[in-house]
Amino acid sequence: MTDDLFSPLELRGTEIPNRVMVSPMCQYSCEDRDGLATEWHRTHLGARATGRAGVVMTEATAVEPRGRISPEDLGIWSGEHADALAPITEFIRSQGSVPAIQLAHAGRKASTRRPWEGRGPLQPDEGGWNVVAPSAIPYPGHESPVEVAALSREEIARLVETFADAAGYALDAGFEIAEIHAAHGYLLHEFLSPVANDRDDEYGGSFENRIRFPLEVTAAVRDIWPDDRPLFVRLSGTDWLPDRESWTVEQSARLADRLADAGVDLIDVSSGGIHPDQQLPPSGPNYQVPLAEHVREHTSEDVGIGAVGGITTPEGADALIRNDRADLAIVGREFLRDPQFPLRAARELDALDRIDVPPQYERAF
Ligand code: FNR
């Protein structure tokens, strides 16, 4: 039988009840700039679970304070962070959804204002901090006041441990799926792309060298993450910079194979973010899906594929799964418009008998 949007997906020991995942989306809502989850996170993520997303993923959750995009980002660098997230994962589970966390480090794109306070790099008197990257190449537009330092080999080794420690805290918090953020111009992507990486040691230059740090992080997280729980990696399928040496979809497919060998269960294929000159396609329906398809077609290993970008309709999401273009339909902005997207989809696609409608909402569905 052909799978559709309401078919469960089994990954390791986890059964995801349907194929809709809430895409990681920064909420910039930690009130005391301490990375601790707040009532906002609880309500926001909880509402997507009562809306019956198969997977509810947190925003980019920083593995250390200097890896935050903004001071208001969520963090996972201590037991206190795990304790603040635990009631959220418990509620998500109680609704039959699978709680997931995106483990992130913003690299050279850290230390910025939250969008509604003007984006851009923070001044030191606003709490800005110096950032780290594979090379001392600032993100264009962020040249000052932030200083970018190239990571030493010792610091790279420490960061691998930092990711593993964060995975341990995430486990304590009750997450079932961990996703490593290696997209959107943040630290791991900065190692992958020659646009941000001009190192001349074993972490830069050749493809093998550029993928080394992301693979080391993956191995360290896989080591901590239990065998029966899935691990995802989000990649930028391409840098969208055809005019220069950059990260391409062919390299993404090669890396996906290596990640699968390292025990990754699903590649979440996004794109862009490494440089403002990127030539993004118009953000229409399924605008990144061809990248996910390329990775699927050129990856020999049996690894799952998540498609994201411009998935806004029940029919569109369902078609992605039915046509075997992806295993998960990852939905971002439409979930901000409608936390009940999966319930609405079941209603519109005449599949209410295949989704667990909350009894509190039965009169509406
Ligand atoms: C995002 N996106 C994003 N991606 C990611 O990997 N980690 C993150 O924390 C965020 N944060 C974030 C915040 C907000 C407000 C938006 C709108 C987006 C990107 C997001 O996950 C998704 O990939 C894109 O929005 C494209 O999907 P949609 O929105 O077209 O479904």
Short mmCIF file of C-alpha atoms and ligand atoms in Angstrom, two decimals:
data_model
loop_
_atom_site.label_atom_id
_atom_site.label_comp_id
_atom_site.label_asym_id
_atom_site.label_seq_id
_atom_site.Cartn_x
_atom_site.Cartn_y
_atom_site.Cartn_z
CA MET A 1 0.00 0.00 0.00
CA THR A 2 1.21 3.48 -0.80
CA ASP A 3 2.14 5.58 2.21
CA ASP A 4 0.38 8.88 2.68
CA LEU A 5 0.41 11.79 5.11
CA PHE A 6 -1.30 9.74 7.81
CA SER A 7 0.86 6.61 7.57
CA PRO A 8 3.00 6.09 10.66
CA LEU A 9 6.76 6.14 10.17
CA GLU A 10 8.93 3.75 12.11
CA LEU A 11 12.50 4.88 12.74
CA ARG A 12 14.54 2.68 15.07
CA GLY A 13 12.33 2.18 18.15
CA THR A 14 10.23 5.27 17.54
CA GLU A 15 6.87 5.30 15.85
CA ILE A 16 5.97 8.69 14.43
CA PRO A 17 2.16 8.74 14.12
CA ASN A 18 2.00 10.72 10.87
CA ARG A 19 4.31 12.38 8.35
CA VAL A 20 3.99 16.01 9.44
CA MET A 21 6.85 17.55 11.41
CA VAL A 22 7.01 21.03 12.89
CA SER A 23 10.10 22.63 11.35
CA PRO A 24 12.52 24.11 13.87
CA MET A 25 11.67 27.79 14.29
CA CYS A 26 13.47 30.24 16.59
CA GLN A 27 11.10 31.98 18.97
CA TYR A 28 13.65 34.36 20.54
CA SER A 29 11.62 34.10 23.73
CA CYS A 30 13.96 33.24 26.59
CA GLU A 31 13.07 36.07 28.92
CA ASP A 32 16.26 36.36 30.94
CA ARG A 33 18.77 35.70 28.17
CA ASP A 34 19.61 32.44 29.94
CA GLY A 35 18.53 29.90 27.31
CA LEU A 36 15.84 28.50 29.64
CA ALA A 37 12.50 27.48 28.14
CA THR A 38 9.61 29.72 29.14
CA GLU A 39 5.83 29.65 29.15
CA TRP A 40 6.00 30.76 25.51
CA HIS A 41 7.89 27.64 24.45
CA ARG A 42 5.53 25.47 26.44
CA THR A 43 2.42 26.96 24.90
CA HIS A 44 3.83 27.26 21.38
CA LEU A 45 5.19 23.70 21.18
CA GLY A 46 2.29 22.26 23.17
CA ALA A 47 -0.23 23.75 20.75
CA ARG A 48 1.43 22.00 17.81
CA ALA A 49 1.14 18.71 19.73
CA THR A 50 -2.57 19.24 20.38
CA GLY A 51 -2.74 20.05 16.65
CA ARG A 52 -1.34 16.52 16.18
CA ALA A 53 1.99 17.06 14.45
CA GLY A 54 3.75 13.71 14.18
CA VAL A 55 6.98 15.33 15.34
CA VAL A 56 7.20 18.58 17.29
CA MET A 57 10.73 19.95 16.99
CA THR A 58 12.15 22.77 19.06
CA GLU A 59 13.84 25.76 17.56
CA ALA A 60 17.63 25.81 17.06
CA THR A 61 18.74 25.08 20.64
CA ALA A 62 22.25 26.26 21.37
CA VAL A 63 24.80 23.80 22.71
CA GLU A 64 26.74 26.62 24.37
CA PRO A 65 26.03 30.31 25.11
CA ARG A 66 28.28 31.72 22.35
CA GLY A 67 26.46 29.49 19.83
CA ARG A 68 23.18 31.40 20.20
CA ILE A 69 21.91 33.42 17.24
CA SER A 70 20.41 35.92 19.67
CA PRO A 71 20.61 36.20 23.47
CA GLU A 72 16.96 35.13 23.62
CA ASP A 73 17.60 31.73 21.96
CA LEU A 74 16.84 28.45 23.70
CA GLY A 75 19.87 26.59 25.11
CA ILE A 76 20.75 23.08 26.21
CA TRP A 77 24.05 23.39 28.06
CA SER A 78 23.12 22.40 31.64
CA GLY A 79 20.83 20.27 33.76
CA GLU A 80 18.79 23.38 34.45
CA HIS A 81 18.08 23.69 30.72
CA ALA A 82 16.98 20.06 30.62
CA ASP A 83 14.70 20.60 33.63
CA ALA A 84 13.04 23.59 31.96
CA LEU A 85 12.34 21.53 28.82
CA ALA A 86 11.20 18.32 30.56
CA PRO A 87 7.55 19.37 31.17
CA ILE A 88 7.33 20.35 27.49
CA THR A 89 8.51 16.98 26.19
CA GLU A 90 6.22 15.25 28.66
CA PHE A 91 3.21 17.15 27.38
CA ILE A 92 4.15 16.54 23.73
CA ARG A 93 4.37 12.80 24.44
CA SER A 94 1.07 12.84 26.33
CA GLN A 95 -0.54 14.02 23.09
CA GLY A 96 0.93 11.17 21.07
CA SER A 97 3.46 13.41 19.25
CA VAL A 98 7.18 12.78 19.23
CA PRO A 99 9.33 15.46 20.92
CA ALA A 100 12.46 16.45 18.98
CA ILE A 101 15.24 18.95 19.56
CA GLN A 102 17.45 20.75 17.08
CA LEU A 103 21.01 20.95 18.47
CA ALA A 104 22.65 24.06 17.11
CA HIS A 105 25.65 26.35 17.12
CA ALA A 106 25.40 29.62 15.22
CA GLY A 107 29.16 30.01 14.56
CA ARG A 108 29.91 33.31 12.82
CA LYS A 109 26.21 34.20 12.63
CA ALA A 110 25.85 34.32 16.43
CA SER A 111 25.37 37.43 18.57
CA THR A 112 22.61 39.21 16.67
CA ARG A 113 19.48 41.11 17.67
CA ARG A 114 16.22 39.26 17.43
CA PRO A 115 14.32 40.06 14.21
CA TRP A 116 11.78 42.40 15.74
CA GLU A 117 14.59 44.41 17.37
CA GLY A 118 16.33 45.04 14.06
CA ARG A 119 18.42 41.91 13.40
CA GLY A 120 22.13 42.65 12.74
CA PRO A 121 25.10 42.20 15.09
CA LEU A 122 24.72 43.24 18.71
CA GLN A 123 26.91 46.02 20.05
CA PRO A 124 28.99 45.10 23.11
CA ASP A 125 26.83 47.36 25.31
CA GLU A 126 23.77 45.39 24.14
CA GLY A 127 25.38 42.16 25.34
CA GLY A 128 27.15 41.21 22.09
CA TRP A 129 29.93 38.63 22.21
CA ASN A 130 32.82 37.52 20.01
CA VAL A 131 32.01 34.61 17.75
CA VAL A 132 33.85 31.54 16.46
CA ALA A 133 34.03 29.94 13.03
CA PRO A 134 36.25 27.66 10.96
CA SER A 135 38.07 30.73 9.63
CA ALA A 136 38.27 34.37 10.66
CA ILE A 137 35.95 35.41 7.82
CA PRO A 138 33.01 37.48 9.06
CA TYR A 139 29.53 36.95 7.66
CA PRO A 140 29.15 39.88 5.24
CA GLY A 141 27.42 42.72 7.06
CA HIS A 142 28.57 41.44 10.46
CA GLU A 143 32.15 42.77 10.21
CA SER A 144 31.79 44.91 13.29
CA PRO A 145 31.51 45.11 16.21
CA VAL A 146 31.66 41.33 16.42
CA GLU A 147 35.06 39.71 16.14
CA VAL A 148 35.31 36.33 14.45
CA ALA A 149 38.02 33.98 15.65
CA ALA A 150 39.09 30.83 13.81
CA LEU A 151 38.72 27.78 16.04
CA SER A 152 41.91 25.98 17.04
CA ARG A 153 42.05 22.20 16.74
CA GLU A 154 41.74 21.93 20.54
CA GLU A 155 38.64 24.12 20.48
CA ILE A 156 37.16 21.99 17.70
CA ALA A 157 37.71 18.87 19.80
CA ARG A 158 36.06 20.59 22.77
CA LEU A 159 33.07 21.60 20.64
CA VAL A 160 32.57 17.99 19.58
CA GLU A 161 32.30 17.16 23.29
CA THR A 162 30.00 20.13 23.83
CA PHE A 163 27.57 18.74 21.23
CA ALA A 164 27.73 15.32 22.92
CA ASP A 165 27.08 16.89 26.35
CA ALA A 166 24.12 18.79 24.89
CA ALA A 167 22.74 15.52 23.50
CA GLY A 168 23.02 14.08 27.02
CA TYR A 169 21.03 16.98 28.48
CA ALA A 170 18.48 16.61 25.66
CA LEU A 171 18.06 12.98 26.60
CA ASP A 172 17.56 13.95 30.24
CA ALA A 173 14.89 16.40 29.07
CA GLY A 174 12.98 13.54 27.45
CA PHE A 175 13.52 14.17 23.75
CA GLU A 176 13.03 11.20 21.46
CA ILE A 177 14.65 12.60 18.30
CA ALA A 178 17.76 14.79 18.06
CA GLU A 179 18.52 16.80 14.93
CA ILE A 180 21.98 18.24 14.34
CA HIS A 181 21.74 21.64 12.66
CA ALA A 182 24.27 21.65 9.82
CA ALA A 183 22.42 24.15 7.59
CA HIS A 184 21.67 27.85 7.08
CA GLY A 185 25.22 29.19 7.38
CA TYR A 186 25.68 28.22 11.02
CA LEU A 187 28.77 26.56 12.47
CA LEU A 188 28.62 23.08 10.94
CA HIS A 189 27.60 24.42 7.54
CA GLU A 190 30.46 26.94 7.80
CA PHE A 191 32.88 24.01 7.96
CA LEU A 192 31.19 22.31 4.97
CA SER A 193 31.22 25.31 2.67
CA PRO A 194 34.41 26.70 1.12
CA VAL A 195 32.67 30.08 1.25
CA ALA A 196 33.28 30.25 5.01
CA ASN A 197 36.08 27.71 5.42
CA ASP A 198 39.58 28.45 4.13
CA ARG A 199 41.46 26.41 6.72
CA ASP A 200 44.63 24.70 5.60
CA ASP A 201 44.61 21.93 8.20
CA GLU A 202 42.65 18.67 8.20
CA TYR A 203 39.37 20.60 8.68
CA GLY A 204 39.55 22.62 5.45
CA GLY A 205 40.30 22.32 1.75
CA SER A 206 39.18 18.97 0.35
CA PHE A 207 35.63 17.60 0.65
CA GLU A 208 36.90 15.00 3.13
CA ASN A 209 38.44 17.69 5.30
CA ARG A 210 35.41 20.01 5.22
CA ILE A 211 33.03 17.24 6.28
CA ARG A 212 35.33 16.10 9.12
CA PHE A 213 33.96 18.30 11.93
CA PRO A 214 30.27 17.68 11.10
CA LEU A 215 31.01 13.93 10.97
CA GLU A 216 32.85 14.09 14.29
CA VAL A 217 29.90 15.88 15.87
CA THR A 218 27.52 13.31 14.38
CA ALA A 219 29.57 10.38 15.69
CA ALA A 220 29.78 11.93 19.17
CA VAL A 221 26.04 12.64 19.33
CA ARG A 222 25.19 9.18 17.93
CA ASP A 223 27.34 7.70 20.66
CA ILE A 224 25.25 9.39 23.37
CA TRP A 225 21.87 9.10 21.64
CA PRO A 226 20.36 5.68 22.45
CA ASP A 227 20.31 3.05 19.72
CA ASP A 228 16.53 2.96 19.72
CA ARG A 229 16.13 6.71 19.14
CA PRO A 230 16.39 8.45 15.76
CA LEU A 231 19.00 11.03 14.80
CA PHE A 232 18.38 13.60 12.06
CA VAL A 233 20.74 16.07 10.37
CA ARG A 234 19.55 19.26 8.68
CA LEU A 235 21.68 20.24 5.68
CA SER A 236 21.62 23.16 3.34
CA GLY A 237 21.26 21.21 0.09
CA THR A 238 23.07 24.01 -1.72
CA ASP A 239 24.57 27.43 -1.00
CA TRP A 240 22.81 28.85 -4.10
CA LEU A 241 26.12 30.43 -5.15
CA PRO A 242 26.77 29.01 -8.62
CA ASP A 243 29.29 31.77 -9.41
CA ARG A 244 31.89 30.57 -6.89
CA GLU A 245 33.31 27.53 -5.19
CA SER A 246 30.60 26.63 -2.72
CA TRP A 247 28.54 23.81 -1.22
CA THR A 248 26.44 22.01 -3.86
CA VAL A 249 23.65 19.46 -3.99
CA GLU A 250 26.09 16.85 -5.31
CA GLN A 251 28.23 17.29 -2.21
CA SER A 252 25.10 17.10 -0.05
CA ALA A 253 24.25 13.71 -1.53
CA ARG A 254 27.82 12.47 -0.93
CA LEU A 255 27.66 13.70 2.65
CA ALA A 256 24.22 12.14 3.18
CA ASP A 257 25.74 8.73 2.44
CA ARG A 258 28.46 9.31 4.98
CA LEU A 259 25.95 10.50 7.57
CA ALA A 260 23.87 7.39 6.98
CA ASP A 261 27.00 5.30 7.59
CA ALA A 262 27.42 7.21 10.85
CA GLY A 263 23.95 6.18 12.03
CA VAL A 264 21.85 9.14 10.90
CA ASP A 265 18.26 8.10 10.18
CA LEU A 266 16.93 11.07 8.23
CA ILE A 267 18.38 13.97 6.27
CA ASP A 268 16.31 17.13 6.53
CA VAL A 269 17.08 18.99 3.31
CA SER A 270 16.89 22.78 3.48
CA SER A 271 19.13 25.30 1.69
CA GLY A 272 21.06 28.55 1.74
CA GLY A 273 22.18 30.87 4.51
CA ILE A 274 25.95 30.95 4.05
CA HIS A 275 26.25 34.26 2.16
CA PRO A 276 23.94 37.17 1.36
CA ASP A 277 24.77 36.89 -2.38
CA GLN A 278 22.86 33.60 -2.52
CA GLN A 279 20.54 33.30 -5.51
CA LEU A 280 17.52 31.79 -3.79
CA PRO A 281 14.65 30.63 -5.96
CA PRO A 282 11.31 32.31 -5.30
CA SER A 283 9.83 30.92 -2.10
CA GLY A 284 6.87 29.21 -3.84
CA PRO A 285 5.29 25.81 -3.21
CA ASN A 286 7.86 23.08 -2.53
CA TYR A 287 10.71 25.41 -3.45
CA GLN A 288 13.41 23.20 -1.90
CA VAL A 289 11.90 19.81 -2.66
CA PRO A 290 14.02 19.20 -5.80
CA LEU A 291 17.09 19.31 -3.52
CA ALA A 292 15.56 16.68 -1.23
CA GLU A 293 14.77 14.55 -4.29
CA HIS A 294 18.31 14.85 -5.59
CA VAL A 295 19.68 13.70 -2.25
CA ARG A 296 17.16 10.84 -2.18
CA GLU A 297 18.02 9.71 -5.70
CA HIS A 298 21.78 9.86 -5.24
CA THR A 299 22.06 8.40 -1.78
CA SER A 300 22.76 4.72 -1.85
CA GLU A 301 22.09 4.09 1.81
CA ASP A 302 18.63 3.50 3.13
CA VAL A 303 18.29 6.88 4.83
CA GLY A 304 15.06 8.80 5.30
CA ILE A 305 14.53 12.17 3.64
CA GLY A 306 12.63 15.15 4.99
CA ALA A 307 11.46 17.87 2.62
CA VAL A 308 10.92 21.44 3.80
CA GLY A 309 10.06 24.77 2.24
CA GLY A 310 6.77 26.02 0.89
CA ILE A 311 4.68 23.09 2.13
CA THR A 312 1.44 24.86 3.01
CA THR A 313 -1.49 22.73 1.88
CA PRO A 314 -2.81 19.34 2.96
CA GLU A 315 -2.90 18.15 -0.67
CA GLY A 316 0.68 19.28 -1.29
CA ALA A 317 2.00 17.63 1.86
CA ASP A 318 0.11 14.42 1.15
CA ALA A 319 1.35 14.30 -2.46
CA LEU A 320 4.98 14.52 -1.30
CA ILE A 321 4.55 11.33 0.70
CA ARG A 322 2.29 9.50 -1.77
CA ASN A 323 4.70 10.17 -4.63
CA ASP A 324 7.60 9.01 -2.48
CA ARG A 325 9.42 12.31 -2.84
CA ALA A 326 10.09 12.41 0.92
CA ASP A 327 9.39 10.47 4.12
CA LEU A 328 8.48 13.52 6.20
CA ALA A 329 6.71 16.73 5.22
CA ILE A 330 8.39 19.40 7.34
CA VAL A 331 6.21 22.46 7.77
CA GLY A 332 7.41 25.84 9.06
CA ARG A 333 5.44 29.01 8.52
CA GLU A 334 2.13 27.28 7.86
CA PHE A 335 2.37 25.96 11.43
CA LEU A 336 2.66 29.55 12.66
CA ARG A 337 -0.54 30.37 10.78
CA ASP A 338 -2.33 27.21 11.84
CA PRO A 339 -1.17 25.09 14.81
CA GLN A 340 -3.85 22.55 13.84
CA PHE A 341 -2.44 21.95 10.36
CA PRO A 342 -2.46 18.11 10.71
CA LEU A 343 -6.03 18.06 12.05
CA ARG A 344 -7.14 20.40 9.29
CA ALA A 345 -5.35 18.20 6.75
CA ALA A 346 -7.13 15.09 8.06
CA ARG A 347 -10.45 16.87 7.83
CA GLU A 348 -9.87 18.15 4.30
CA LEU A 349 -8.43 14.86 3.06
CA ASP A 350 -11.25 12.84 4.58
CA ALA A 351 -8.88 11.02 6.92
CA LEU A 352 -10.22 11.88 10.36
CA ASP A 353 -10.47 8.18 11.12
CA ARG A 354 -6.67 8.00 10.79
CA ILE A 355 -5.69 10.75 13.20
CA ASP A 356 -6.22 10.86 16.94
CA VAL A 357 -8.49 13.90 17.28
CA PRO A 358 -8.22 15.31 20.83
CA PRO A 359 -11.58 14.59 22.48
CA GLN A 360 -11.67 18.22 23.60
CA TYR A 361 -11.81 19.24 19.91
CA GLU A 362 -14.09 16.51 18.57
CA ARG A 363 -17.02 18.84 17.99
CA ALA A 364 -14.91 20.83 15.55
CA PHE A 365 -13.59 17.90 13.54
C1 FNR B 1 12.99 29.43 10.70
N1 FNR B 1 13.82 28.43 10.17
C2 FNR B 1 14.69 27.76 11.00
N2 FNR B 1 15.40 26.68 10.55
C3 FNR B 1 16.16 25.95 11.39
O1 FNR B 1 16.77 24.98 10.95
N3 FNR B 1 16.26 26.30 12.70
C4 FNR B 1 15.62 27.37 13.22
O2 FNR B 1 15.68 27.62 14.43
C5 FNR B 1 14.84 28.17 12.35
N4 FNR B 1 14.18 29.29 12.78
C6 FNR B 1 13.18 29.85 12.02
C7 FNR B 1 12.33 30.82 12.57
C8 FNR B 1 11.27 31.31 11.84
C9 FNR B 1 10.32 32.30 12.46
C10 FNR B 1 11.06 30.87 10.50
C11 FNR B 1 9.91 31.38 9.68
C12 FNR B 1 11.94 29.97 9.94
C13 FNR B 1 13.55 27.87 8.84
C14 FNR B 1 12.36 26.92 8.90
O3 FNR B 1 12.62 25.82 9.73
C15 FNR B 1 11.98 26.39 7.50
O4 FNR B 1 13.05 25.64 7.02
C16 FNR B 1 11.66 27.52 6.52
O5 FNR B 1 10.78 28.47 7.11
C17 FNR B 1 11.04 27.00 5.23
O6 FNR B 1 9.88 26.27 5.50
P1 FNR B 1 8.38 26.92 5.32
O7 FNR B 1 8.28 28.05 6.31
O8 FNR B 1 8.30 27.39 3.91
O9 FNR B 1 7.45 25.80 5.65
#
